[in-house]
Amino acid sequence: MYEFAVTPAVTQVRRRGVEISAVDPESLGAELELESGDRIIRVNGHVVRDYLDFRFHTAGETDLVIDVRKSSGEDWELNVERDEGEEFGLNFDQIVPRQCANECLFCFCKGNPETARPSLFVRDEDVRLSFLYGNYTTLTSITDDEMRRVIEQRLTPQYVSVHATDLDVRAYLLGIDKERADISGKMRCMLDAGIEIHAQVVLCPKINDDEILEKTIHDLAELYPGVSSVAIVPLGLTRYLNDPRLTPVTPDFCRRTIEQVTKIQSDLRARLGTNFAFLGDEIYLRAGVVVPGRKHYGDLPQIEDGVGMVRSFASDFEALIRRLERRPPSNAEALFGTILTGTLFTQTLTTMINRLNSRFRTRLHVAAVQNEYFGGDVSVAGLLTGGDFLAARSDVRGEFAIIPRVVLKSDEPVMLDGLRFEELQREFDLPLYAYDFPSFAAAIESGSAHKLAVKDEAA
Ligand code: SF4
């Protein structure tokens, strides 16, 4: 059923070197007559497996010998002299992620509809992507070679899904044996080499909560500052992920967890000077509890995991209000439209938008979009799909609609169900924009949602 479920934990076999996908004109790469499709094989005699290797072996070097396999099949040896800090102007192929060999009870791949696009079934477990994008790995199958690379190339920080330090519980959650579940030696090895680790716990009621959670936080706190933070995020169930061993997260469970972790945080703050263990925003929102203040999150170490995102949004919103007070939008009443978001964030956003409307006479409306695609208890904005927005069209009021930018792939305007943004735009009978907070704020300040979108398109 899941196309990568039995993929062995080995790096995929690939052609030698790393392929260049684009060369900036006027760059050193262009001067060297490098072209898209060429492959960098070696730098100063070192084998290049991907662009991290290229970056590592070229860093700080001004005299280089680069072996290239041209797309025509010719082999070139380039002797390069460059100025200190001069960029090559090369873009490379995406890293092909290494696959995990776990069978986690709560694996997000099991929560996808079978028709989801293939990339949603990729069970990536790759220390390179952890370093580059903050993807979590379990470290259960990291090879000696990968460990050496993390240390040698300083791929720090690393993001590690620990889930539980109790080995029986960790092995159960990951669907593997205890020997593989034990990553204490691997974490030690990274920490001794100065690699920083941010840990994650996916909190599953009746499995790794209560005293197991307490032990996990305290065990990891023993490794502070090497392990510098722990994100605790709730299990998410979709209509396809309905394993009877999993218990849904309820508002009451969230309230108890907040109470428990708040006490632990106070102890850790006194000892370490940081809260260290941070609850995901979703836990506060589901509990109906106001998220902590901005100071609680320190330098927001795991914001991409939904930890402190709501507080950060609220702070940005406050800053927007202050700017508007100094310089009100000239044509505020023309800002008559609807912001579509996930049900989890609707109440919080509505309160903010109502304030904006009453202070500056904008006419913005917030509409909650149900996640029918995944179903279950999925309610965050980032997992809404094109079909979900289409189903919410009748809730749109005004002259335009805004969806969160985060629902689109970072490198392509396509949503999780495969619908492209321009297709969705065609289905709406008014202008539809995909905005992150800075774009939204700029639209409000300019007094025109449309003007900004046109500018964005032109850029
Ligand atoms: S949750 Fe992550 S580590 Fe676990 S099986 Fe899925 S992809 Fe692998």
Short mmCIF file of C-alpha atoms and ligand atoms in Angstrom, two decimals:
data_model
loop_
_atom_site.label_atom_id
_atom_site.label_comp_id
_atom_site.label_asym_id
_atom_site.label_seq_id
_atom_site.Cartn_x
_atom_site.Cartn_y
_atom_site.Cartn_z
CA MET A 1 0.00 0.00 0.00
CA TYR A 2 2.80 2.43 0.87
CA GLU A 3 5.29 2.55 -1.91
CA PHE A 4 8.36 3.11 0.24
CA ALA A 5 7.34 0.94 3.19
CA VAL A 6 9.96 -1.71 2.53
CA THR A 7 12.67 0.38 0.90
CA PRO A 8 15.92 -0.80 2.49
CA ALA A 9 17.85 1.74 4.51
CA VAL A 10 20.60 2.31 2.00
CA THR A 11 21.53 5.41 0.10
CA GLN A 12 19.95 5.23 -3.32
CA VAL A 13 22.29 4.26 -6.14
CA ARG A 14 23.05 7.39 -8.13
CA ARG A 15 25.28 8.48 -10.97
CA ARG A 16 28.69 9.78 -9.94
CA GLY A 17 29.05 13.36 -8.84
CA VAL A 18 26.43 16.06 -8.51
CA GLU A 19 24.51 17.46 -11.44
CA ILE A 20 24.37 21.17 -12.12
CA SER A 21 20.78 22.29 -12.66
CA ALA A 22 21.44 25.95 -13.53
CA VAL A 23 24.34 28.37 -13.98
CA ASP A 24 23.93 32.07 -13.25
CA PRO A 25 24.97 34.13 -16.27
CA GLU A 26 27.92 36.45 -15.53
CA SER A 27 29.14 34.07 -12.81
CA LEU A 28 32.42 32.21 -12.37
CA GLY A 29 30.57 29.01 -13.33
CA ALA A 30 29.51 30.58 -16.64
CA GLU A 31 33.05 31.83 -17.24
CA LEU A 32 34.25 28.24 -16.76
CA GLU A 33 31.70 27.21 -19.42
CA LEU A 34 29.83 25.00 -16.99
CA GLU A 35 26.30 24.21 -18.10
CA SER A 36 23.13 22.70 -16.80
CA GLY A 37 23.42 18.89 -17.04
CA ASP A 38 27.19 18.82 -16.37
CA ARG A 39 28.29 16.82 -13.33
CA ILE A 40 30.97 17.81 -10.82
CA ILE A 41 32.84 14.58 -10.02
CA ARG A 42 35.77 15.71 -7.84
CA VAL A 43 37.10 18.84 -6.19
CA ASN A 44 40.82 18.84 -5.37
CA GLY A 45 40.78 15.03 -5.59
CA HIS A 46 37.82 14.64 -3.20
CA VAL A 47 34.81 12.73 -4.47
CA VAL A 48 31.70 14.90 -4.64
CA ARG A 49 28.43 13.09 -3.86
CA ASP A 50 26.08 16.06 -3.58
CA TYR A 51 26.16 19.82 -3.28
CA LEU A 52 27.00 19.68 0.41
CA ASP A 53 30.25 17.95 -0.57
CA PHE A 54 30.84 20.56 -3.26
CA ARG A 55 30.25 23.34 -0.76
CA PHE A 56 32.48 21.70 1.83
CA HIS A 57 35.42 20.99 -0.47
CA THR A 58 35.34 24.40 -2.15
CA ALA A 59 34.83 26.44 1.04
CA GLY A 60 37.72 28.81 1.68
CA GLU A 61 39.72 27.44 -1.31
CA THR A 62 40.96 29.87 -3.93
CA ASP A 63 42.97 27.36 -6.05
CA LEU A 64 40.90 24.43 -7.16
CA VAL A 65 41.09 21.47 -9.53
CA ILE A 66 37.59 20.45 -10.52
CA ASP A 67 36.84 17.27 -12.48
CA VAL A 68 33.71 17.62 -14.57
CA ARG A 69 31.77 15.12 -16.68
CA LYS A 70 30.15 17.27 -19.37
CA SER A 71 26.60 16.44 -20.45
CA SER A 72 28.14 15.56 -23.83
CA GLY A 73 30.14 12.75 -22.13
CA GLU A 74 33.50 14.56 -22.27
CA ASP A 75 35.67 14.73 -19.13
CA TRP A 76 37.15 18.11 -18.25
CA GLU A 77 39.72 19.04 -15.67
CA LEU A 78 39.35 22.68 -14.67
CA ASN A 79 42.15 24.54 -12.90
CA VAL A 80 40.40 27.38 -11.17
CA GLU A 81 41.76 30.44 -9.44
CA ARG A 82 39.14 32.54 -7.76
CA ASP A 83 38.99 35.49 -5.43
CA GLU A 84 38.34 34.81 -1.80
CA GLY A 85 34.60 34.40 -1.25
CA GLU A 86 33.82 34.48 -5.00
CA GLU A 87 30.70 32.38 -5.69
CA PHE A 88 30.50 29.86 -8.52
CA GLY A 89 26.90 30.80 -9.35
CA LEU A 90 25.88 27.15 -9.68
CA ASN A 91 22.59 25.54 -8.70
CA PHE A 92 22.51 21.80 -8.15
CA ASP A 93 20.11 18.90 -8.24
CA GLN A 94 18.00 18.35 -5.15
CA ILE A 95 19.41 15.81 -2.71
CA VAL A 96 17.72 12.42 -3.13
CA PRO A 97 16.64 11.61 0.41
CA ARG A 98 17.76 8.45 2.11
CA GLN A 99 14.81 6.38 3.30
CA CYS A 100 14.06 5.29 6.85
CA ALA A 101 13.74 1.66 7.90
CA ASN A 102 11.29 2.19 10.74
CA GLU A 103 7.62 1.35 10.98
CA CYS A 104 6.44 4.07 13.32
CA LEU A 105 2.94 3.58 14.68
CA PHE A 106 2.05 7.16 13.76
CA CYS A 107 3.97 7.50 10.50
CA PHE A 108 2.54 10.37 8.48
CA CYS A 109 2.88 8.26 5.32
CA LYS A 110 0.20 5.93 6.66
CA GLY A 111 -2.04 8.95 7.12
CA ASN A 112 -2.12 9.86 3.43
CA PRO A 113 -4.92 8.93 1.07
CA GLU A 114 -3.70 6.37 -1.47
CA THR A 115 -4.19 8.90 -4.24
CA ALA A 116 -1.76 11.39 -2.66
CA ARG A 117 1.17 12.34 -4.83
CA PRO A 118 4.17 9.96 -4.54
CA SER A 119 6.43 12.49 -2.81
CA LEU A 120 4.12 12.39 0.23
CA PHE A 121 5.04 8.75 0.74
CA VAL A 122 8.76 9.41 0.90
CA ARG A 123 9.94 8.34 4.33
CA ASP A 124 13.01 10.52 4.42
CA GLU A 125 15.57 9.93 7.15
CA ASP A 126 18.54 11.95 6.08
CA VAL A 127 21.04 13.82 8.23
CA ARG A 128 21.82 16.12 5.30
CA LEU A 129 18.19 17.26 5.05
CA SER A 130 18.08 17.54 8.81
CA PHE A 131 20.94 20.03 8.66
CA LEU A 132 19.63 21.85 5.59
CA TYR A 133 15.89 22.02 6.28
CA GLY A 134 15.34 20.90 9.88
CA ASN A 135 13.81 17.53 8.87
CA TYR A 136 13.80 15.10 11.78
CA THR A 137 15.64 11.79 11.73
CA THR A 138 15.47 8.97 14.26
CA LEU A 139 19.20 8.10 13.89
CA THR A 140 18.22 4.41 14.02
CA SER A 141 20.02 3.56 10.82
CA ILE A 142 22.65 6.26 10.45
CA THR A 143 25.80 4.65 9.02
CA ASP A 144 29.36 5.19 10.27
CA ASP A 145 30.09 7.02 7.05
CA GLU A 146 27.16 9.40 7.58
CA MET A 147 28.18 9.98 11.18
CA ARG A 148 31.72 10.81 10.04
CA ARG A 149 30.31 13.20 7.50
CA VAL A 150 28.10 15.02 10.02
CA ILE A 151 31.13 15.54 12.20
CA GLU A 152 33.69 16.31 9.50
CA GLN A 153 31.45 18.69 7.57
CA ARG A 154 29.93 20.22 10.70
CA LEU A 155 26.36 19.45 9.70
CA THR A 156 25.03 21.14 12.81
CA PRO A 157 22.40 21.41 14.19
CA GLN A 158 20.72 18.05 13.76
CA TYR A 159 17.00 17.49 14.45
CA VAL A 160 16.31 14.15 16.10
CA SER A 161 12.97 12.44 16.75
CA VAL A 162 13.59 10.90 20.14
CA HIS A 163 9.93 10.36 21.18
CA ALA A 164 10.96 8.54 24.38
CA THR A 165 14.20 7.76 26.16
CA ASP A 166 12.59 4.64 27.65
CA LEU A 167 13.89 2.04 25.20
CA ASP A 168 10.87 -0.28 25.35
CA VAL A 169 8.58 2.62 24.53
CA ARG A 170 10.83 4.00 21.80
CA ALA A 171 11.17 0.60 20.14
CA TYR A 172 7.39 0.10 20.31
CA LEU A 173 6.67 3.49 18.78
CA LEU A 174 9.22 3.05 15.99
CA GLY A 175 8.28 -0.57 15.27
CA ILE A 176 11.86 -1.79 15.61
CA ASP A 177 13.91 -3.80 18.12
CA LYS A 178 15.40 -2.27 21.24
CA GLU A 179 18.96 -2.55 20.01
CA ARG A 180 18.24 -0.34 17.00
CA ALA A 181 16.04 1.95 19.04
CA ASP A 182 18.93 2.75 21.36
CA ILE A 183 20.58 5.88 19.95
CA SER A 184 22.27 7.01 23.13
CA GLY A 185 25.76 6.16 21.77
CA LYS A 186 25.08 7.95 18.48
CA MET A 187 23.81 11.06 20.19
CA ARG A 188 26.81 10.98 22.52
CA CYS A 189 29.12 10.73 19.53
CA MET A 190 27.54 13.81 17.90
CA LEU A 191 27.47 15.80 21.12
CA ASP A 192 31.12 14.99 21.89
CA ALA A 193 32.01 16.33 18.46
CA GLY A 194 30.15 19.58 19.18
CA ILE A 195 27.13 18.86 17.00
CA GLU A 196 24.04 20.56 18.44
CA ILE A 197 20.84 18.50 18.64
CA HIS A 198 17.22 19.66 18.75
CA ALA A 199 15.01 16.79 19.88
CA GLN A 200 11.39 16.06 19.08
CA VAL A 201 8.70 14.07 20.87
CA VAL A 202 5.52 13.13 19.03
CA LEU A 203 3.24 12.80 22.01
CA CYS A 204 0.95 9.77 21.88
CA PRO A 205 -1.58 9.50 24.70
CA LYS A 206 -1.17 6.35 26.82
CA ILE A 207 2.19 5.51 25.17
CA ASN A 208 4.84 8.16 25.77
CA ASP A 209 2.97 10.66 27.95
CA ASP A 210 2.89 11.13 31.76
CA GLU A 211 5.93 9.64 33.52
CA ILE A 212 7.50 8.49 30.22
CA LEU A 213 7.38 12.09 28.98
CA GLU A 214 8.77 13.39 32.24
CA LYS A 215 11.66 10.91 32.07
CA THR A 216 12.33 11.82 28.42
CA ILE A 217 12.51 15.54 29.17
CA HIS A 218 14.75 15.03 32.20
CA ASP A 219 17.06 12.56 30.42
CA LEU A 220 17.47 14.97 27.51
CA ALA A 221 17.97 17.92 29.86
CA GLU A 222 20.97 16.03 31.25
CA LEU A 223 22.52 16.49 27.81
CA TYR A 224 21.96 20.26 27.74
CA PRO A 225 23.43 22.39 26.18
CA GLY A 226 24.45 19.82 23.51
CA VAL A 227 20.78 18.90 23.25
CA SER A 228 19.51 22.45 23.25
CA SER A 229 15.73 22.06 22.99
CA VAL A 230 12.90 19.53 22.90
CA ALA A 231 9.73 20.10 20.87
CA ILE A 232 6.67 18.19 22.08
CA VAL A 233 4.03 17.98 19.38
CA PRO A 234 0.77 16.07 19.46
CA LEU A 235 0.02 12.91 17.51
CA GLY A 236 -2.12 13.74 14.47
CA LEU A 237 -4.66 11.21 13.25
CA THR A 238 -6.19 11.26 9.82
CA ARG A 239 -9.07 9.15 8.63
CA TYR A 240 -6.48 6.79 7.08
CA LEU A 241 -4.31 6.52 10.17
CA ASN A 242 -6.61 4.73 12.55
CA ASP A 243 -4.38 2.12 14.20
CA PRO A 244 -6.28 0.92 17.31
CA ARG A 245 -3.07 1.21 19.34
CA LEU A 246 -3.24 4.99 18.94
CA THR A 247 -5.44 7.13 21.17
CA PRO A 248 -6.65 10.49 19.86
CA VAL A 249 -5.39 13.68 21.48
CA THR A 250 -8.28 15.42 23.28
CA PRO A 251 -8.58 18.96 24.72
CA ASP A 252 -8.53 17.42 28.19
CA PHE A 253 -5.29 15.53 27.41
CA CYS A 254 -3.79 18.80 26.16
CA ARG A 255 -4.77 20.63 29.35
CA ARG A 256 -3.17 17.91 31.52
CA THR A 257 -0.03 17.96 29.41
CA ILE A 258 0.27 21.75 29.71
CA GLU A 259 -0.08 21.47 33.47
CA GLN A 260 2.55 18.73 33.66
CA VAL A 261 5.08 20.37 31.34
CA THR A 262 4.65 23.84 32.83
CA LYS A 263 5.87 22.45 36.16
CA ILE A 264 8.85 20.76 34.53
CA GLN A 265 9.69 23.97 32.62
CA SER A 266 9.76 25.95 35.83
CA ASP A 267 12.25 23.48 37.33
CA LEU A 268 14.39 23.54 34.17
CA ARG A 269 14.33 27.32 33.98
CA ALA A 270 15.73 27.48 37.48
CA ARG A 271 18.47 24.95 36.68
CA LEU A 272 19.34 25.68 33.04
CA GLY A 273 18.05 29.19 32.45
CA THR A 274 15.78 28.00 29.62
CA ASN A 275 12.41 26.28 29.37
CA PHE A 276 14.25 23.68 27.26
CA ALA A 277 11.11 21.60 26.57
CA PHE A 278 8.52 23.43 24.48
CA LEU A 279 4.96 22.38 23.72
CA GLY A 280 3.67 22.68 20.18
CA ASP A 281 1.16 25.49 19.57
CA GLU A 282 -1.45 22.91 18.68
CA ILE A 283 -1.50 21.65 22.27
CA TYR A 284 -2.38 25.10 23.62
CA LEU A 285 -4.93 25.79 20.89
CA ARG A 286 -6.65 22.46 21.34
CA ALA A 287 -6.71 22.98 25.11
CA GLY A 288 -8.26 26.41 24.62
CA VAL A 289 -5.31 27.93 26.52
CA VAL A 290 -3.55 31.14 25.43
CA VAL A 291 -0.09 30.39 24.01
CA PRO A 292 2.81 31.61 26.19
CA GLY A 293 4.44 34.99 25.65
CA ARG A 294 7.29 35.59 23.24
CA LYS A 295 9.99 35.30 25.93
CA HIS A 296 8.91 31.75 26.76
CA TYR A 297 10.30 30.50 23.43
CA GLY A 298 13.78 32.03 23.63
CA ASP A 299 15.20 32.20 20.12
CA LEU A 300 12.37 30.02 18.73
CA PRO A 301 14.59 26.98 18.13
CA GLN A 302 11.85 24.77 16.67
CA ILE A 303 9.40 27.22 15.14
CA GLU A 304 9.24 25.19 11.91
CA ASP A 305 7.76 22.34 13.96
CA GLY A 306 4.86 24.59 15.03
CA VAL A 307 6.44 25.59 18.33
CA GLY A 308 6.02 29.31 18.93
CA MET A 309 4.59 30.01 15.47
CA VAL A 310 1.33 31.41 16.84
CA ARG A 311 3.14 33.69 19.30
CA SER A 312 5.49 34.84 16.59
CA PHE A 313 2.51 35.55 14.30
CA ALA A 314 0.79 37.48 17.11
CA SER A 315 3.96 39.53 17.72
CA ASP A 316 4.25 40.32 14.01
CA PHE A 317 0.58 41.29 14.01
CA GLU A 318 1.14 43.66 16.93
CA ALA A 319 4.05 45.24 15.06
CA LEU A 320 1.78 45.67 12.01
CA ILE A 321 -0.86 47.41 14.13
CA ARG A 322 1.80 49.77 15.51
CA ARG A 323 3.01 50.59 12.00
CA LEU A 324 -0.56 51.21 10.84
CA GLU A 325 -1.17 53.52 13.76
CA ARG A 326 1.72 55.65 12.60
CA ARG A 327 0.69 55.42 8.97
CA PRO A 328 -2.90 54.20 8.45
CA PRO A 329 -3.70 52.55 5.11
CA SER A 330 -5.08 55.15 2.71
CA ASN A 331 -7.85 53.02 1.32
CA ALA A 332 -8.67 50.64 4.17
CA GLU A 333 -12.33 50.13 3.32
CA ALA A 334 -11.31 48.71 -0.03
CA LEU A 335 -9.68 45.83 1.84
CA PHE A 336 -12.88 43.80 1.78
CA GLY A 337 -12.15 40.11 1.56
CA THR A 338 -11.80 36.76 3.29
CA ILE A 339 -8.86 34.96 4.83
CA LEU A 340 -9.21 31.19 4.66
CA THR A 341 -7.44 29.20 7.35
CA GLY A 342 -7.53 25.90 9.25
CA THR A 343 -10.11 25.40 11.99
CA LEU A 344 -7.42 25.28 14.70
CA PHE A 345 -6.27 28.85 14.09
CA THR A 346 -9.64 30.40 13.19
CA GLN A 347 -10.58 31.73 16.61
CA THR A 348 -7.17 33.26 17.30
CA LEU A 349 -6.98 34.87 13.86
CA THR A 350 -10.56 36.15 14.05
CA THR A 351 -9.78 37.99 17.29
CA MET A 352 -6.76 39.67 15.66
CA ILE A 353 -8.60 40.55 12.44
CA ASN A 354 -11.59 41.97 14.33
CA ARG A 355 -9.19 44.31 16.09
CA LEU A 356 -7.70 45.37 12.78
CA ASN A 357 -11.17 45.97 11.32
CA SER A 358 -12.37 48.06 14.24
CA ARG A 359 -9.19 50.18 14.40
CA PHE A 360 -8.64 50.82 10.70
CA ARG A 361 -12.00 50.14 9.02
CA THR A 362 -10.72 47.26 6.94
CA ARG A 363 -13.42 44.73 6.11
CA LEU A 364 -11.67 41.42 6.48
CA HIS A 365 -13.42 38.22 7.37
CA VAL A 366 -11.92 34.91 8.55
CA ALA A 367 -13.41 31.63 7.35
CA ALA A 368 -12.59 28.22 8.81
CA VAL A 369 -11.75 25.53 6.27
CA GLN A 370 -12.39 21.91 7.24
CA ASN A 371 -9.71 19.43 6.23
CA GLU A 372 -11.73 16.83 4.38
CA TYR A 373 -8.72 15.54 2.49
CA PHE A 374 -7.00 14.04 5.53
CA GLY A 375 -10.02 14.05 7.87
CA GLY A 376 -9.48 12.83 11.43
CA ASP A 377 -8.27 15.55 13.77
CA VAL A 378 -6.14 17.39 11.20
CA SER A 379 -6.99 21.06 11.67
CA VAL A 380 -3.78 23.03 11.02
CA ALA A 381 -3.69 25.49 8.13
CA GLY A 382 -0.55 24.02 6.56
CA LEU A 383 -2.23 20.72 5.64
CA LEU A 384 -5.22 22.20 3.82
CA THR A 385 -5.55 21.15 0.21
CA GLY A 386 -6.96 22.60 -2.99
CA GLY A 387 -10.13 20.51 -2.63
CA ASP A 388 -10.67 21.83 0.90
CA PHE A 389 -10.45 25.44 -0.30
CA LEU A 390 -12.81 24.70 -3.17
CA ALA A 391 -15.34 23.30 -0.73
CA ALA A 392 -15.13 26.52 1.30
CA ARG A 393 -15.80 28.89 -1.63
CA SER A 394 -19.33 29.69 -0.45
CA ASP A 395 -17.92 31.06 2.83
CA VAL A 396 -15.95 33.75 1.03
CA ARG A 397 -17.21 37.30 1.48
CA GLY A 398 -15.98 40.43 -0.22
CA GLU A 399 -13.88 41.02 -3.28
CA PHE A 400 -10.87 38.75 -2.81
CA ALA A 401 -9.73 35.72 -0.81
CA ILE A 402 -6.41 34.87 0.78
CA ILE A 403 -5.04 31.41 1.55
CA PRO A 404 -1.91 30.74 3.62
CA ARG A 405 1.26 30.60 1.52
CA VAL A 406 2.39 27.58 3.55
CA VAL A 407 -0.11 25.29 1.76
CA LEU A 408 1.99 25.55 -1.41
CA LYS A 409 5.19 23.60 -1.95
CA SER A 410 8.18 25.83 -1.27
CA ASP A 411 9.57 25.41 -4.80
CA GLU A 412 6.36 25.02 -6.81
CA PRO A 413 2.83 26.49 -6.54
CA VAL A 414 1.13 23.15 -5.96
CA MET A 415 -0.92 21.90 -3.00
CA LEU A 416 -0.82 18.58 -1.19
CA ASP A 417 -3.62 17.09 -3.29
CA GLY A 418 -1.74 17.97 -6.47
CA LEU A 419 -3.97 20.92 -7.42
CA ARG A 420 -1.93 23.81 -8.77
CA PHE A 421 -2.51 27.29 -7.38
CA GLU A 422 -3.41 28.73 -10.78
CA GLU A 423 -6.05 25.98 -11.21
CA LEU A 424 -7.51 26.89 -7.81
CA GLN A 425 -7.48 30.58 -8.78
CA ARG A 426 -9.49 29.75 -11.91
CA GLU A 427 -12.12 28.01 -9.79
CA PHE A 428 -12.71 31.08 -7.64
CA ASP A 429 -14.87 33.83 -9.14
CA LEU A 430 -12.79 36.53 -7.45
CA PRO A 431 -9.05 37.15 -7.06
CA LEU A 432 -7.32 34.59 -4.86
CA TYR A 433 -3.91 35.21 -3.26
CA ALA A 434 -1.49 32.96 -1.34
CA TYR A 435 0.20 35.09 1.31
CA ASP A 436 2.66 34.57 4.10
CA PHE A 437 2.63 37.13 6.90
CA PRO A 438 5.00 39.67 5.29
CA SER A 439 2.91 39.66 2.08
CA PHE A 440 -0.30 39.99 4.06
CA ALA A 441 1.12 42.88 6.10
CA ALA A 442 2.38 44.60 2.94
CA ALA A 443 -1.07 44.24 1.35
CA ILE A 444 -2.75 45.86 4.35
CA GLU A 445 -0.20 48.65 4.49
CA SER A 446 -0.51 49.34 0.78
CA GLY A 447 -4.30 49.37 1.06
CA SER A 448 -4.69 46.91 -1.80
CA ALA A 449 -4.47 43.13 -1.80
CA HIS A 450 -4.39 43.21 -5.59
CA LYS A 451 -1.60 45.76 -6.04
CA LEU A 452 0.72 43.64 -3.95
CA ALA A 453 -0.08 40.42 -5.78
CA VAL A 454 0.56 42.09 -9.13
CA LYS A 455 3.89 43.34 -7.82
CA ASP A 456 4.75 39.84 -6.59
CA GLU A 457 3.92 38.32 -9.95
CA ALA A 458 6.06 40.88 -11.71
CA ALA A 459 8.95 40.05 -9.40
S1 SF4 B 1 7.48 8.61 11.03
FE1 SF4 B 1 9.43 9.06 10.04
S2 SF4 B 1 10.87 7.64 10.93
FE2 SF4 B 1 8.83 6.85 11.38
S3 SF4 B 1 8.36 5.41 9.73
FE3 SF4 B 1 7.54 7.40 9.14
S4 SF4 B 1 9.17 8.38 7.95
FE4 SF4 B 1 10.10 6.68 9.07
#
